[in-house]
Tab-separated table of C-alpha atoms in Angstrom:
chain	number	residue	atom	x	y	z
A	898	MET	CA	8.069	15.755	-0.707
A	899	PRO	CA	11.011	16.253	1.617
A	900	VAL	CA	13.206	13.977	-0.701
A	901	SER	CA	15.093	15.419	-3.432
A	902	VAL	CA	13.450	15.001	-6.659
A	903	ARG	CA	16.443	14.308	-8.707
A	904	PRO	CA	16.262	11.337	-11.173
A	905	THR	CA	16.957	7.792	-8.964
A	906	VAL	CA	20.590	6.632	-9.855
A	907	GLY	CA	22.448	4.123	-7.912
A	908	PRO	CA	21.797	2.944	-4.350
A	909	ARG	CA	19.538	5.401	-2.584
A	910	ALA	CA	18.397	6.002	1.034
A	911	PRO	CA	14.796	4.525	1.953
A	912	THR	CA	12.381	6.670	0.370
A	913	PRO	CA	10.678	9.575	2.863
A	914	SER	CA	7.057	9.327	3.565
A	915	GLU	CA	4.586	12.200	3.173
A	916	PRO	CA	5.250	15.734	4.774
A	917	ALA	CA	3.868	16.213	8.309
A	918	ALA	CA	0.381	17.374	8.253
A	919	SER	CA	1.499	20.460	10.506
A	920	LEU	CA	4.106	21.568	7.920
A	921	PRO	CA	3.496	24.657	6.263
A	922	ALA	CA	3.449	24.747	2.293
A	923	GLU	CA	6.473	22.818	0.681
A	924	THR	CA	9.451	24.571	1.516
A	925	PRO	CA	12.613	24.271	-0.754
A	926	ILE	CA	15.614	21.500	-0.187
A	927	LYS	CA	18.179	23.368	1.867
A	928	ILE	CA	20.588	20.414	2.726
A	929	ASP	CA	20.945	17.988	0.123
A	930	VAL	CA	23.318	14.741	0.745
A	931	ASP	CA	24.037	12.149	-1.732
A	932	ARG	CA	25.802	9.024	-1.104
A	933	LEU	CA	28.179	10.254	1.312
A	934	ASN	CA	30.616	8.317	2.860
A	935	PHE	CA	32.969	9.205	6.008
A	936	TYR	CA	35.937	7.400	7.466
A	937	TYR	CA	38.033	7.877	10.724
A	938	GLY	CA	41.312	6.697	9.084
A	939	LEU	CA	40.407	3.277	7.718
A	940	LYS	CA	37.348	2.757	9.995
A	941	ARG	CA	34.062	3.823	7.814
A	942	ALA	CA	31.838	5.476	9.864
A	943	LEU	CA	29.201	6.688	7.502
A	944	THR	CA	27.794	4.447	4.690
A	945	ASP	CA	25.919	5.625	1.629
A	946	ILE	CA	23.864	8.534	3.252
A	947	THR	CA	21.700	9.809	1.067
A	948	LEU	CA	18.946	12.291	2.230
A	949	SER	CA	17.625	15.884	1.928
A	950	MET	CA	16.367	18.484	4.427
A	951	ARG	CA	14.157	21.050	3.661
A	952	ALA	CA	14.253	24.782	4.744
A	953	HIS	CA	12.351	26.118	7.923
A	954	VAL	CA	11.822	22.436	9.171
A	955	VAL	CA	13.390	20.604	12.255
A	956	THR	CA	15.177	17.244	11.353
A	957	ALA	CA	15.830	14.845	14.217
A	958	PHE	CA	18.806	12.263	14.016
A	959	ILE	CA	18.274	9.424	16.367
A	960	GLY	CA	19.587	6.168	16.758
A	961	PRO	CA	21.878	4.386	19.480
A	962	SER	CA	25.232	5.393	20.785
A	963	GLY	CA	27.827	5.136	17.967
A	964	CYS	CA	25.228	4.825	14.925
A	965	GLY	CA	26.939	8.070	13.350
A	966	LYS	CA	24.318	10.528	14.103
A	967	SER	CA	26.919	13.352	15.512
A	968	THR	CA	29.467	12.557	13.029
A	969	PHE	CA	26.915	12.699	10.103
A	970	LEU	CA	25.933	16.241	11.573
A	971	ARG	CA	29.245	17.489	12.018
A	972	THR	CA	29.940	16.855	8.233
A	973	LEU	CA	27.219	19.418	7.516
A	974	ASN	CA	29.380	22.204	8.480
A	975	ARG	CA	33.078	20.600	8.410
A	976	MET	CA	33.510	20.297	11.806
A	977	ASN	CA	34.967	16.944	10.924
A	978	ASP	CA	37.891	18.508	8.962
A	979	ILE	CA	39.775	19.223	12.167
A	980	ILE	CA	39.993	15.512	13.165
A	981	PRO	CA	43.227	13.623	11.889
A	982	GLY	CA	42.694	11.216	9.130
A	983	ALA	CA	39.086	11.912	8.573
A	984	ARG	CA	37.904	12.007	5.038
A	985	VAL	CA	34.652	12.490	3.166
A	986	GLU	CA	33.484	10.772	0.227
A	987	GLY	CA	30.020	11.673	-1.870
A	988	ARG	CA	28.170	14.894	-1.909
A	989	ALA	CA	26.682	17.490	0.651
A	990	SER	CA	25.006	20.658	-0.607
A	991	ILE	CA	23.665	23.852	0.729
A	992	ASP	CA	21.146	25.311	-1.103
A	993	GLY	CA	22.735	23.608	-4.324
A	994	ARG	CA	26.310	24.099	-3.810
A	995	ASP	CA	28.649	21.542	-2.716
A	996	ILE	CA	30.413	22.407	0.342
A	997	TYR	CA	33.150	19.910	0.232
A	998	ALA	CA	34.040	21.666	-3.603
A	999	SER	CA	37.678	22.827	-3.571
A	1000	GLY	CA	37.768	26.438	-2.844
A	1001	THR	CA	34.958	26.472	-0.080
A	1002	ASP	CA	35.323	28.833	2.252
A	1003	VAL	CA	34.838	26.830	5.477
A	1004	VAL	CA	34.540	29.800	7.913
A	1005	ALA	CA	32.268	31.279	5.804
A	1006	LEU	CA	30.354	28.097	5.576
A	1007	ARG	CA	30.370	27.605	9.650
A	1008	ARG	CA	28.843	30.964	9.862
A	1009	ARG	CA	25.929	29.805	7.485
A	1010	VAL	CA	25.698	26.825	9.608
A	1011	GLY	CA	25.578	27.460	13.199
A	1012	MET	CA	26.289	24.657	15.760
A	1013	VAL	CA	25.126	24.151	19.518
A	1014	PHE	CA	26.720	21.607	21.481
A	1015	GLN	CA	25.777	19.028	24.212
A	1016	LYS	CA	27.628	20.768	26.783
A	1017	SER	CA	27.071	24.485	27.038
A	1018	ASN	CA	30.335	26.197	26.475
A	1019	PRO	CA	30.119	30.117	26.888
A	1020	PHE	CA	33.173	32.042	26.860
A	1021	PRO	CA	34.675	33.094	30.291
A	1022	LYS	CA	33.615	36.676	29.023
A	1023	THR	CA	30.314	38.570	30.112
A	1024	ILE	CA	26.945	37.794	28.848
A	1025	PHE	CA	27.096	40.715	26.035
A	1026	ASP	CA	30.535	39.712	24.975
A	1027	ASN	CA	29.859	36.216	24.169
A	1028	VAL	CA	26.750	37.136	21.775
A	1029	ALA	CA	29.063	40.114	20.454
A	1030	TYR	CA	32.165	37.728	19.938
A	1031	GLY	CA	30.725	36.431	16.399
A	1032	ILE	CA	29.485	39.668	15.538
A	1033	ARG	CA	32.768	41.541	15.972
A	1034	ILE	CA	35.124	38.911	14.264
A	1035	ASN	CA	32.839	38.815	11.183
A	1036	SER	CA	32.650	42.732	11.295
A	1037	LEU	CA	28.926	42.271	10.637
A	1038	THR	CA	28.675	46.104	12.113
A	1039	ARG	CA	30.916	48.782	12.939
A	1040	SER	CA	28.356	50.584	14.882
A	1041	ARG	CA	28.306	50.507	18.523
A	1042	SER	CA	24.666	50.979	19.066
A	1043	ARG	CA	23.836	48.473	16.065
A	1044	LEU	CA	26.151	45.930	17.776
A	1045	GLY	CA	23.828	46.682	20.924
A	1046	GLU	CA	20.867	46.080	18.955
A	1047	MET	CA	22.004	42.726	17.608
A	1048	VAL	CA	23.097	41.363	20.873
A	1049	GLU	CA	19.601	42.007	22.275
A	1050	GLU	CA	17.931	40.584	19.078
A	1051	SER	CA	20.164	37.534	19.658
A	1052	LEU	CA	18.949	37.345	23.096
A	1053	GLN	CA	15.407	37.597	22.369
A	1054	ASN	CA	15.359	35.165	19.713
A	1055	ALA	CA	17.031	32.630	22.117
A	1056	ALA	CA	14.287	33.449	24.592
A	1057	LEU	CA	17.139	34.701	27.217
A	1058	TRP	CA	17.000	38.333	27.130
A	1059	ASP	CA	14.233	38.933	29.884
A	1060	GLU	CA	16.380	36.869	32.297
A	1061	VAL	CA	19.695	38.671	31.416
A	1062	LYS	CA	18.880	42.219	30.204
A	1063	ASP	CA	19.507	43.607	33.554
A	1064	ARG	CA	23.015	41.991	33.960
A	1065	LEU	CA	24.753	41.757	30.678
A	1066	TYR	CA	28.108	42.678	31.594
A	1067	ASP	CA	27.847	39.700	34.382
A	1068	SER	CA	30.156	36.496	33.517
A	1069	ALA	CA	28.305	34.317	31.470
A	1070	LEU	CA	29.631	31.420	33.796
A	1071	ALA	CA	27.462	32.900	36.492
A	1072	LEU	CA	24.306	31.433	34.346
A	1073	SER	CA	22.539	28.490	35.086
A	1074	GLY	CA	23.337	25.501	32.564
A	1075	GLY	CA	19.813	25.819	30.891
A	1076	GLN	CA	20.321	29.865	30.683
A	1077	GLN	CA	24.255	28.734	29.225
A	1078	GLN	CA	22.651	26.724	26.727
A	1079	ARG	CA	20.164	29.674	25.546
A	1080	LEU	CA	23.412	31.819	25.577
A	1081	CYS	CA	25.214	29.738	23.102
A	1082	ILE	CA	22.110	29.574	21.153
A	1083	ALA	CA	22.055	33.294	20.948
A	1084	ARG	CA	25.781	33.435	20.165
A	1085	ALA	CA	25.033	31.069	17.241
A	1086	LEU	CA	22.509	32.959	16.072
A	1087	ALA	CA	24.063	36.391	16.167
A	1088	VAL	CA	26.293	35.527	13.224
A	1089	GLN	CA	22.838	35.354	11.369
A	1090	PRO	CA	23.360	31.718	10.007
A	1091	GLU	CA	20.656	30.193	7.940
A	1092	ILE	CA	20.871	26.515	9.479
A	1093	LEU	CA	21.534	25.628	13.321
A	1094	LEU	CA	23.088	21.938	14.129
A	1095	MET	CA	22.134	20.919	17.574
A	1096	ASP	CA	23.993	18.025	19.143
A	1097	GLU	CA	22.146	16.997	21.966
A	1098	PRO	CA	21.576	20.442	22.957
A	1099	ALA	CA	19.404	19.536	26.011
A	1100	SER	CA	20.961	16.529	27.094
A	1101	ALA	CA	22.567	17.746	30.096
A	1102	LEU	CA	19.582	20.138	31.472
A	1103	ASP	CA	16.970	19.420	33.884
A	1104	PRO	CA	13.345	18.807	32.478
A	1105	ILE	CA	12.217	22.598	32.860
A	1106	ALA	CA	15.143	23.869	30.864
A	1107	THR	CA	14.940	21.113	28.312
A	1108	GLN	CA	11.339	22.010	27.623
A	1109	ARG	CA	12.320	25.769	27.148
A	1110	ILE	CA	14.821	24.726	24.621
A	1111	GLU	CA	12.225	22.254	22.741
A	1112	GLU	CA	9.979	25.438	22.765
A	1113	LEU	CA	12.793	27.568	21.590
A	1114	ILE	CA	13.554	25.036	18.681
A	1115	TYR	CA	9.720	25.411	17.910
A	1116	LEU	CA	9.932	29.222	17.365
A	1117	LEU	CA	13.159	29.017	16.038
A	1118	LYS	CA	12.528	27.004	12.712
A	1119	LYS	CA	10.231	29.896	11.503
A	1120	THR	CA	13.474	31.645	10.569
A	1121	TYR	CA	15.954	28.939	10.392
A	1122	THR	CA	16.538	25.160	9.307
A	1123	ILE	CA	17.483	23.180	12.237
A	1124	VAL	CA	18.985	19.658	12.454
A	1125	ILE	CA	19.138	18.012	15.659
A	1126	VAL	CA	20.712	14.957	17.299
A	1127	THR	CA	19.114	13.587	20.081
A	1128	HIS	CA	19.393	10.565	21.844
A	1129	ASN	CA	16.271	11.162	23.446
A	1130	MET	CA	13.603	9.631	21.187
A	1131	GLN	CA	10.554	11.373	23.100
A	1132	GLN	CA	12.430	14.936	22.303
A	1133	ALA	CA	12.758	14.121	18.449
A	1134	ALA	CA	9.246	13.214	18.381
A	1135	ARG	CA	8.161	16.404	20.431
A	1136	VAL	CA	10.189	18.740	18.589
A	1137	SER	CA	10.650	17.606	14.849
A	1138	ASP	CA	8.977	17.339	11.699
A	1139	PHE	CA	11.413	14.961	10.092
A	1140	THR	CA	13.166	11.872	11.703
A	1141	ALA	CA	16.211	10.240	10.426
A	1142	PHE	CA	16.790	7.010	12.001
A	1143	PHE	CA	20.895	5.805	11.992
A	1144	TRP	CA	22.221	2.409	12.733
A	1145	LEU	CA	25.702	1.330	12.431
A	1146	GLY	CA	26.700	4.222	10.295
A	1147	LYS	CA	23.510	3.852	7.847
A	1148	LEU	CA	20.574	5.583	7.241
A	1149	ILE	CA	17.900	2.902	8.361
A	1150	GLU	CA	14.533	5.196	7.372
A	1151	PHE	CA	14.132	8.896	6.988
A	1152	GLY	CA	10.457	10.174	7.318
A	1153	SER	CA	7.921	12.599	8.599
A	1154	THR	CA	8.218	12.300	12.542
A	1155	ASP	CA	4.802	11.506	12.811
A	1156	ARG	CA	5.125	8.424	10.621
A	1157	ILE	CA	8.491	7.730	12.000
A	1158	PHE	CA	6.910	7.314	15.465
A	1159	THR	CA	3.386	5.910	14.783
A	1160	ASN	CA	3.858	3.568	11.582
A	1161	PRO	CA	7.691	3.419	10.968
A	1162	ALA	CA	8.348	0.962	7.788
A	1163	GLU	CA	11.485	-0.186	8.827
A	1164	LYS	CA	11.330	-3.285	11.362
A	1165	LEU	CA	14.675	-1.910	12.873
A	1166	THR	CA	13.110	1.363	13.337
A	1167	GLU	CA	10.400	-0.088	15.063
A	1168	ASP	CA	12.407	-2.017	17.344
A	1169	TYR	CA	14.241	0.988	18.225
A	1170	VAL	CA	11.480	3.484	18.825
A	1171	THR	CA	9.488	1.008	20.633
A	1172	GLY	CA	12.762	0.412	23.024
A	1173	ARG	CA	13.410	-3.205	21.991
A	1174	PHE	CA	16.905	-2.519	21.494
A	1175	GLY	CA	19.422	0.505	21.589
B	1017	MET	CA	9.851	38.007	24.945
B	1018	GLU	CA	6.388	37.749	25.609
B	1019	ARG	CA	5.012	34.736	27.317
B	1020	HIS	CA	4.648	31.795	25.114
B	1021	ILE	CA	1.994	29.311	25.006
B	1022	PRO	CA	3.963	25.815	24.365
B	1023	HIS	CA	2.960	24.418	21.340
B	1024	PHE	CA	1.839	21.261	22.723
B	1025	GLN	CA	-0.985	23.189	24.621
B	1026	GLU	CA	-1.829	25.040	21.328
B	1027	GLU	CA	-2.512	21.659	19.972
B	1028	LEU	CA	-4.664	20.468	23.086
B	1029	GLU	CA	-6.396	23.606	22.473
B	1030	GLN	CA	-7.223	22.931	18.644
B	1031	LEU	CA	-8.017	19.112	19.644
B	1032	LYS	CA	-10.804	20.399	22.133
B	1033	ALA	CA	-12.258	23.157	19.517
B	1034	ARG	CA	-12.382	20.115	17.061
B	1035	LEU	CA	-14.223	17.955	19.647
B	1036	LEU	CA	-16.759	20.567	20.315
B	1037	GLU	CA	-17.136	21.083	16.488
B	1038	MET	CA	-17.996	17.394	16.651
B	1039	GLY	CA	-20.134	18.007	19.542
B	1040	GLY	CA	-22.119	20.747	17.787
B	1041	LEU	CA	-22.476	18.402	14.853
B	1042	ALA	CA	-24.166	15.763	16.659
B	1043	GLU	CA	-26.388	17.975	18.701
B	1044	ASP	CA	-27.460	19.369	15.240
B	1045	ARG	CA	-28.131	16.090	13.599
B	1046	LEU	CA	-30.067	15.031	16.700
B	1047	ARG	CA	-32.167	18.031	16.745
B	1048	LEU	CA	-32.793	17.610	13.148
B	1049	SER	CA	-34.029	14.037	13.943
B	1050	VAL	CA	-36.245	14.282	16.332
B	1051	LYS	CA	-38.011	17.878	14.456
B	1052	SER	CA	-38.567	15.237	11.265
B	1053	LEU	CA	-40.511	13.155	14.017
B	1054	VAL	CA	-42.520	15.594	15.674
B	1055	ASP	CA	-43.139	17.972	12.715
B	1056	ARG	CA	-43.373	15.189	10.538
B	1057	ASP	CA	-40.700	16.987	8.283
B	1058	LEU	CA	-39.383	14.736	5.608
B	1059	ASN	CA	-36.964	17.401	4.662
B	1060	ALA	CA	-35.140	17.256	7.953
B	1061	VAL	CA	-34.966	13.470	7.377
B	1062	GLU	CA	-32.956	13.957	4.237
B	1063	ARG	CA	-30.631	16.950	6.127
B	1064	VAL	CA	-29.876	14.223	8.832
B	1065	LEU	CA	-28.572	11.650	6.495
B	1066	ALA	CA	-26.644	14.232	4.273
B	1067	GLY	CA	-24.891	15.495	7.236
B	1068	ASP	CA	-23.420	12.103	8.578
B	1069	ALA	CA	-20.540	12.239	6.293
B	1070	ALA	CA	-18.938	15.653	8.229
B	1071	ILE	CA	-19.365	13.569	11.502
B	1072	ASN	CA	-17.720	10.496	10.267
B	1073	GLN	CA	-14.680	12.525	8.812
B	1074	LEU	CA	-14.341	14.387	11.965
B	1075	HIS	CA	-14.379	11.381	13.949
B	1076	ILE	CA	-11.444	10.022	11.901
B	1077	GLU	CA	-9.693	13.375	12.045
B	1078	ILE	CA	-9.778	13.987	16.000
B	1079	ASP	CA	-8.754	9.956	16.692
B	1080	ASP	CA	-5.744	10.889	14.429
B	1081	ARG	CA	-4.828	14.123	16.483
B	1082	CYS	CA	-4.947	12.264	19.551
B	1083	PHE	CA	-3.299	9.383	18.109
B	1084	LYS	CA	-0.436	11.603	17.071
B	1085	LEU	CA	-0.494	13.665	20.191
B	1086	LEU	CA	-0.210	10.605	22.309
B	1087	ALA	CA	2.786	9.306	20.100
B	1088	LEU	CA	4.633	12.573	19.886
B	1089	HIS	CA	4.224	14.474	22.975
B	1090	GLN	CA	3.818	11.548	25.658
B	1091	PRO	CA	1.610	14.003	27.595
B	1092	MET	CA	0.996	13.158	31.515
B	1093	ALA	CA	-1.333	13.821	34.138
B	1094	VAL	CA	-4.337	15.857	33.000
B	1095	ASP	CA	-2.961	16.245	29.669
B	1096	LEU	CA	-3.014	12.434	29.430
B	1097	ARG	CA	-6.490	12.476	30.627
B	1098	SER	CA	-7.731	14.984	28.515
B	1099	ILE	CA	-6.494	13.045	25.626
B	1100	VAL	CA	-7.632	9.814	26.699
B	1101	SER	CA	-10.940	11.556	27.350
B	1102	ALA	CA	-11.062	13.073	23.989
B	1103	VAL	CA	-10.688	9.808	22.119
B	1104	LYS	CA	-13.699	8.256	24.171
B	1105	ILE	CA	-15.734	11.473	23.900
B	1106	ASN	CA	-15.078	11.562	20.059
B	1107	THR	CA	-16.310	7.873	19.948
B	1108	ASP	CA	-19.755	8.754	21.854
B	1109	LEU	CA	-20.608	11.894	19.534
B	1110	GLU	CA	-19.888	10.015	16.573
B	1111	ARG	CA	-22.449	7.026	18.135
B	1112	VAL	CA	-24.908	10.320	18.790
B	1113	GLY	CA	-24.616	11.153	14.974
B	1114	ASP	CA	-25.479	7.704	13.915
B	1115	LEU	CA	-28.305	7.099	16.373
B	1116	ALA	CA	-29.577	10.799	14.935
B	1117	VAL	CA	-29.564	8.836	11.604
B	1118	ASN	CA	-31.605	5.996	12.791
B	1119	ILE	CA	-34.099	8.355	14.354
B	1120	ALA	CA	-34.311	9.945	11.244
B	1121	GLU	CA	-34.562	6.891	9.135
B	1122	ALA	CA	-37.441	5.396	11.531
B	1123	SER	CA	-39.052	8.834	11.401
B	1124	ARG	CA	-38.930	8.515	7.483
B	1125	ARG	CA	-40.807	5.419	7.711
B	1126	TYR	CA	-43.127	6.320	10.315
B	1127	LEU	CA	-44.446	9.597	8.311
B	1128	GLN	CA	-45.715	6.635	5.509
B	1129	HIS	CA	-48.413	5.876	8.293
B	1130	ALA	CA	-50.952	7.882	9.777
B	1131	PRO	CA	-49.971	9.287	13.248
B	1132	VAL	CA	-50.355	6.177	15.714
B	1133	LYS	CA	-51.253	8.591	18.604
B	1134	GLU	CA	-50.233	12.171	19.971
B	1135	LEU	CA	-46.869	12.261	20.418
B	1136	ILE	CA	-45.758	13.301	24.252
B	1137	ASP	CA	-43.267	11.390	26.133
B	1138	LEU	CA	-41.066	11.078	23.011
B	1139	PRO	CA	-40.581	14.844	22.486
B	1140	ARG	CA	-40.055	14.812	26.133
B	1141	MET	CA	-37.328	12.168	26.098
B	1142	ALA	CA	-35.718	14.181	23.073
B	1143	VAL	CA	-35.884	17.382	25.125
B	1144	ILE	CA	-33.869	15.671	27.953
B	1145	ALA	CA	-31.631	13.729	25.721
B	1146	GLN	CA	-30.664	16.908	23.939
B	1147	ASP	CA	-30.143	18.734	27.382
B	1148	MET	CA	-28.060	16.111	28.563
B	1149	LEU	CA	-25.518	16.365	25.315
B	1150	ARG	CA	-25.721	20.091	25.573
B	1151	SER	CA	-24.891	20.345	29.167
B	1152	ALA	CA	-22.376	17.184	29.081
B	1153	LEU	CA	-20.567	19.288	26.202
B	1154	ASP	CA	-20.646	22.698	28.345
B	1155	ALA	CA	-19.203	20.418	31.414
B	1156	PHE	CA	-16.567	19.698	28.787
B	1157	VAL	CA	-15.937	23.097	27.711
B	1158	ARG	CA	-15.737	24.313	31.334
B	1159	ARG	CA	-14.634	21.820	32.855
B	1160	ASP	CA	-17.141	21.738	35.335
B	1161	THR	CA	-17.787	18.500	37.090
B	1162	ARG	CA	-20.937	19.390	39.065
B	1163	LEU	CA	-22.662	20.131	35.723
B	1164	ALA	CA	-21.349	16.430	34.352
B	1165	GLN	CA	-22.728	15.128	37.364
B	1166	ALA	CA	-25.979	16.559	36.585
B	1167	VAL	CA	-26.081	14.951	33.491
B	1168	LEU	CA	-25.379	11.430	35.332
B	1169	ASP	CA	-28.453	12.117	37.580
B	1170	ARG	CA	-30.793	12.517	34.507
B	1171	ASP	CA	-29.978	9.295	33.001
B	1172	ASP	CA	-33.154	7.537	35.009
B	1173	GLU	CA	-35.752	10.074	33.513
B	1174	LEU	CA	-34.857	9.080	30.334
B	1175	ASP	CA	-35.021	4.890	31.360
B	1176	THR	CA	-38.443	5.704	32.955
B	1177	LEU	CA	-39.784	7.347	30.105
B	1178	LYS	CA	-38.791	4.908	27.681
B	1179	THR	CA	-40.280	2.082	29.607
B	1180	LYS	CA	-43.294	4.213	29.691
B	1181	VAL	CA	-43.168	4.749	25.943
B	1182	PHE	CA	-42.675	0.881	25.364
B	1183	ARG	CA	-45.755	0.247	27.472
B	1184	ASP	CA	-48.303	2.824	25.820
B	1185	LEU	CA	-47.394	1.762	22.421
B	1186	LEU	CA	-47.670	-2.104	23.387
B	1187	ASN	CA	-51.186	-1.346	24.311
B	1188	HIS	CA	-51.874	0.661	20.991
B	1189	MET	CA	-50.508	-2.435	19.361
B	1190	VAL	CA	-52.647	-4.915	21.370
B	1191	LYS	CA	-55.697	-2.749	20.615
B	1192	ASN	CA	-55.138	-2.376	16.891
B	1193	GLN	CA	-52.914	-4.734	15.007
B	1194	GLY	CA	-52.914	-2.109	11.950
B	1195	VAL	CA	-50.452	0.316	14.051
B	1196	ILE	CA	-47.885	-2.403	14.902
B	1197	GLU	CA	-45.492	-1.013	12.409
B	1198	PRO	CA	-45.726	2.304	13.200
B	1199	SER	CA	-45.495	1.717	16.569
B	1200	LEU	CA	-42.425	-0.111	16.470
B	1201	ASP	CA	-40.577	2.740	14.719
B	1202	LEU	CA	-41.637	4.732	17.827
B	1203	ILE	CA	-40.321	2.446	20.215
B	1204	LEU	CA	-37.199	2.286	18.072
B	1205	VAL	CA	-36.867	6.142	18.460
B	1206	SER	CA	-37.629	5.812	22.087
B	1207	ARG	CA	-34.491	3.447	22.295
B	1208	HIS	CA	-32.268	5.432	20.005
B	1209	LEU	CA	-33.092	8.397	22.706
B	1210	GLU	CA	-32.564	6.531	25.671
B	1211	ARG	CA	-29.008	5.153	23.928
B	1212	ILE	CA	-28.066	8.884	22.943
B	1213	GLY	CA	-28.739	9.733	26.971
B	1214	ASP	CA	-26.409	6.755	27.666
B	1215	HIS	CA	-23.397	8.724	25.357
B	1216	ALA	CA	-23.931	11.700	27.108
B	1217	THR	CA	-23.672	9.954	30.260
B	1218	ASN	CA	-20.124	8.764	29.059
B	1219	VAL	CA	-19.047	12.173	27.688
B	1220	ALA	CA	-19.946	13.505	31.411
B	1221	GLU	CA	-18.044	10.641	32.984
B	1222	ASP	CA	-15.033	11.163	30.896
B	1223	VAL	CA	-15.428	14.797	32.033
B	1224	ILE	CA	-15.146	14.019	35.356
B	1225	PHE	CA	-12.049	11.898	34.895
B	1226	MET	CA	-10.391	14.286	32.897
B	1227	VAL	CA	-11.050	17.010	35.536
B	1228	SER	CA	-10.745	15.135	38.931
B	1229	ALA	CA	-9.143	11.850	37.835
B	1230	LYS	CA	-12.191	10.112	39.668
B	1231	ASP	CA	-13.410	7.128	37.515
B	1232	VAL	CA	-17.150	7.152	38.313
B	1233	ARG	CA	-18.283	4.662	35.904
B	1234	HIS	CA	-20.496	2.129	36.857
B	1235	HIS	CA	-21.384	3.642	40.366
B	1236	ALA	CA	-22.425	6.866	38.840
B	1237	GLU	CA	-24.981	7.172	41.975
B	1238	GLU	CA	-22.053	7.934	44.155
B	1239	SER	CA	-21.754	11.607	44.354
B	1240	ILE	CA	-18.318	12.971	43.506
B	1241	GLY	CA	-18.809	15.653	46.092
């Protein structure tokens, strides 16, 4: 089961259904969230979110604008910490360790939990330096040749290498939008994360570039645990193994993507995926 | 990075492979059911009956695959036509399996009697029905609309033979009331074989639709050029 197997205590999220048929043998739970509440000042943006995400699967968060899906995504690598007045209650753990426990090294956390944003944001540097940046500042290698290898591996894994291998020292800003987004993915992969958070990674791209990103997600899940926020329901259906539907800051339903898009348990989910609201 | 086949295309290939497996099972059931009658082979009857569960299970699995592919991938153009065609071909193949069971059951009843006559036209019908089914499946694999059209063109042969079988057996029954029961079973078999030809025709029509987006149902006499 994709859900936490801890004893049920207090209010729980809707029970996820069976795993998707196409999934490999059950993988361990990677991210476990228990009754998480999030506040922007006095305003509660997330209410009692409880769900568990397994390793090496793609989990998609869907829901109308303002439903809290991006806020929730950002709680998973504490990106919300930088927002003044933001406050978290409850528990979110990765590999069983609470990421909000005091003494947590947030920089180390964000290295383990990489992030890709809606708008590609390459540094105004060369393609090579964009990817090498994280490797250098994290001192992942001192060897110049190893650095080159790591940059190449990252670009390969982001399905960008063939397109840029002859112009690694050109400015990243000269790349197309789709290429820039894959460069940002390569940059995130370069520091060897375990989890990749993607916040609308294809919403600014054309259909062909979008398809490439979606295929990339499919390939990357063999190595990483992926969580993607998308307002494109069809994209969630295509790329994810599990889907969580959020509405007004609450997790309405979580289950295998197959089931959520063919036979959701909740009327709200059905109304949303069929386009009746949202 | 080597060229990657989008995983949706991989799933379409898997769907095709499962559908061909279904076709193979249906062909096999049909062949055995005809053998049971022509060779007076009761063992073949049992094998047909025992094999139906596998077809039924595959029928459900293929429908489920199609359902999920439609829901999760929102296919367009040829991909959409392929999946919609797969749903329909799947149903036709399952019906062929059912008809093979019906033939085997008629055969079992028939074998309790002495032969009514030497079987000539029924084996011919069986050969044509099997050819049509095999060709329809080949057309599906090769995306060959000409071969599919050839299947449509053969359907009349079956219909003509069925009428002939019916008239011959009617004569036998009029002359000798003792052969009414086994003769009725032979008439049923001819009817089942004719229906199998209809299902092969449906498959061929679906292949033409899948490949060329032309709907040739109900006016199959027109060449698809």
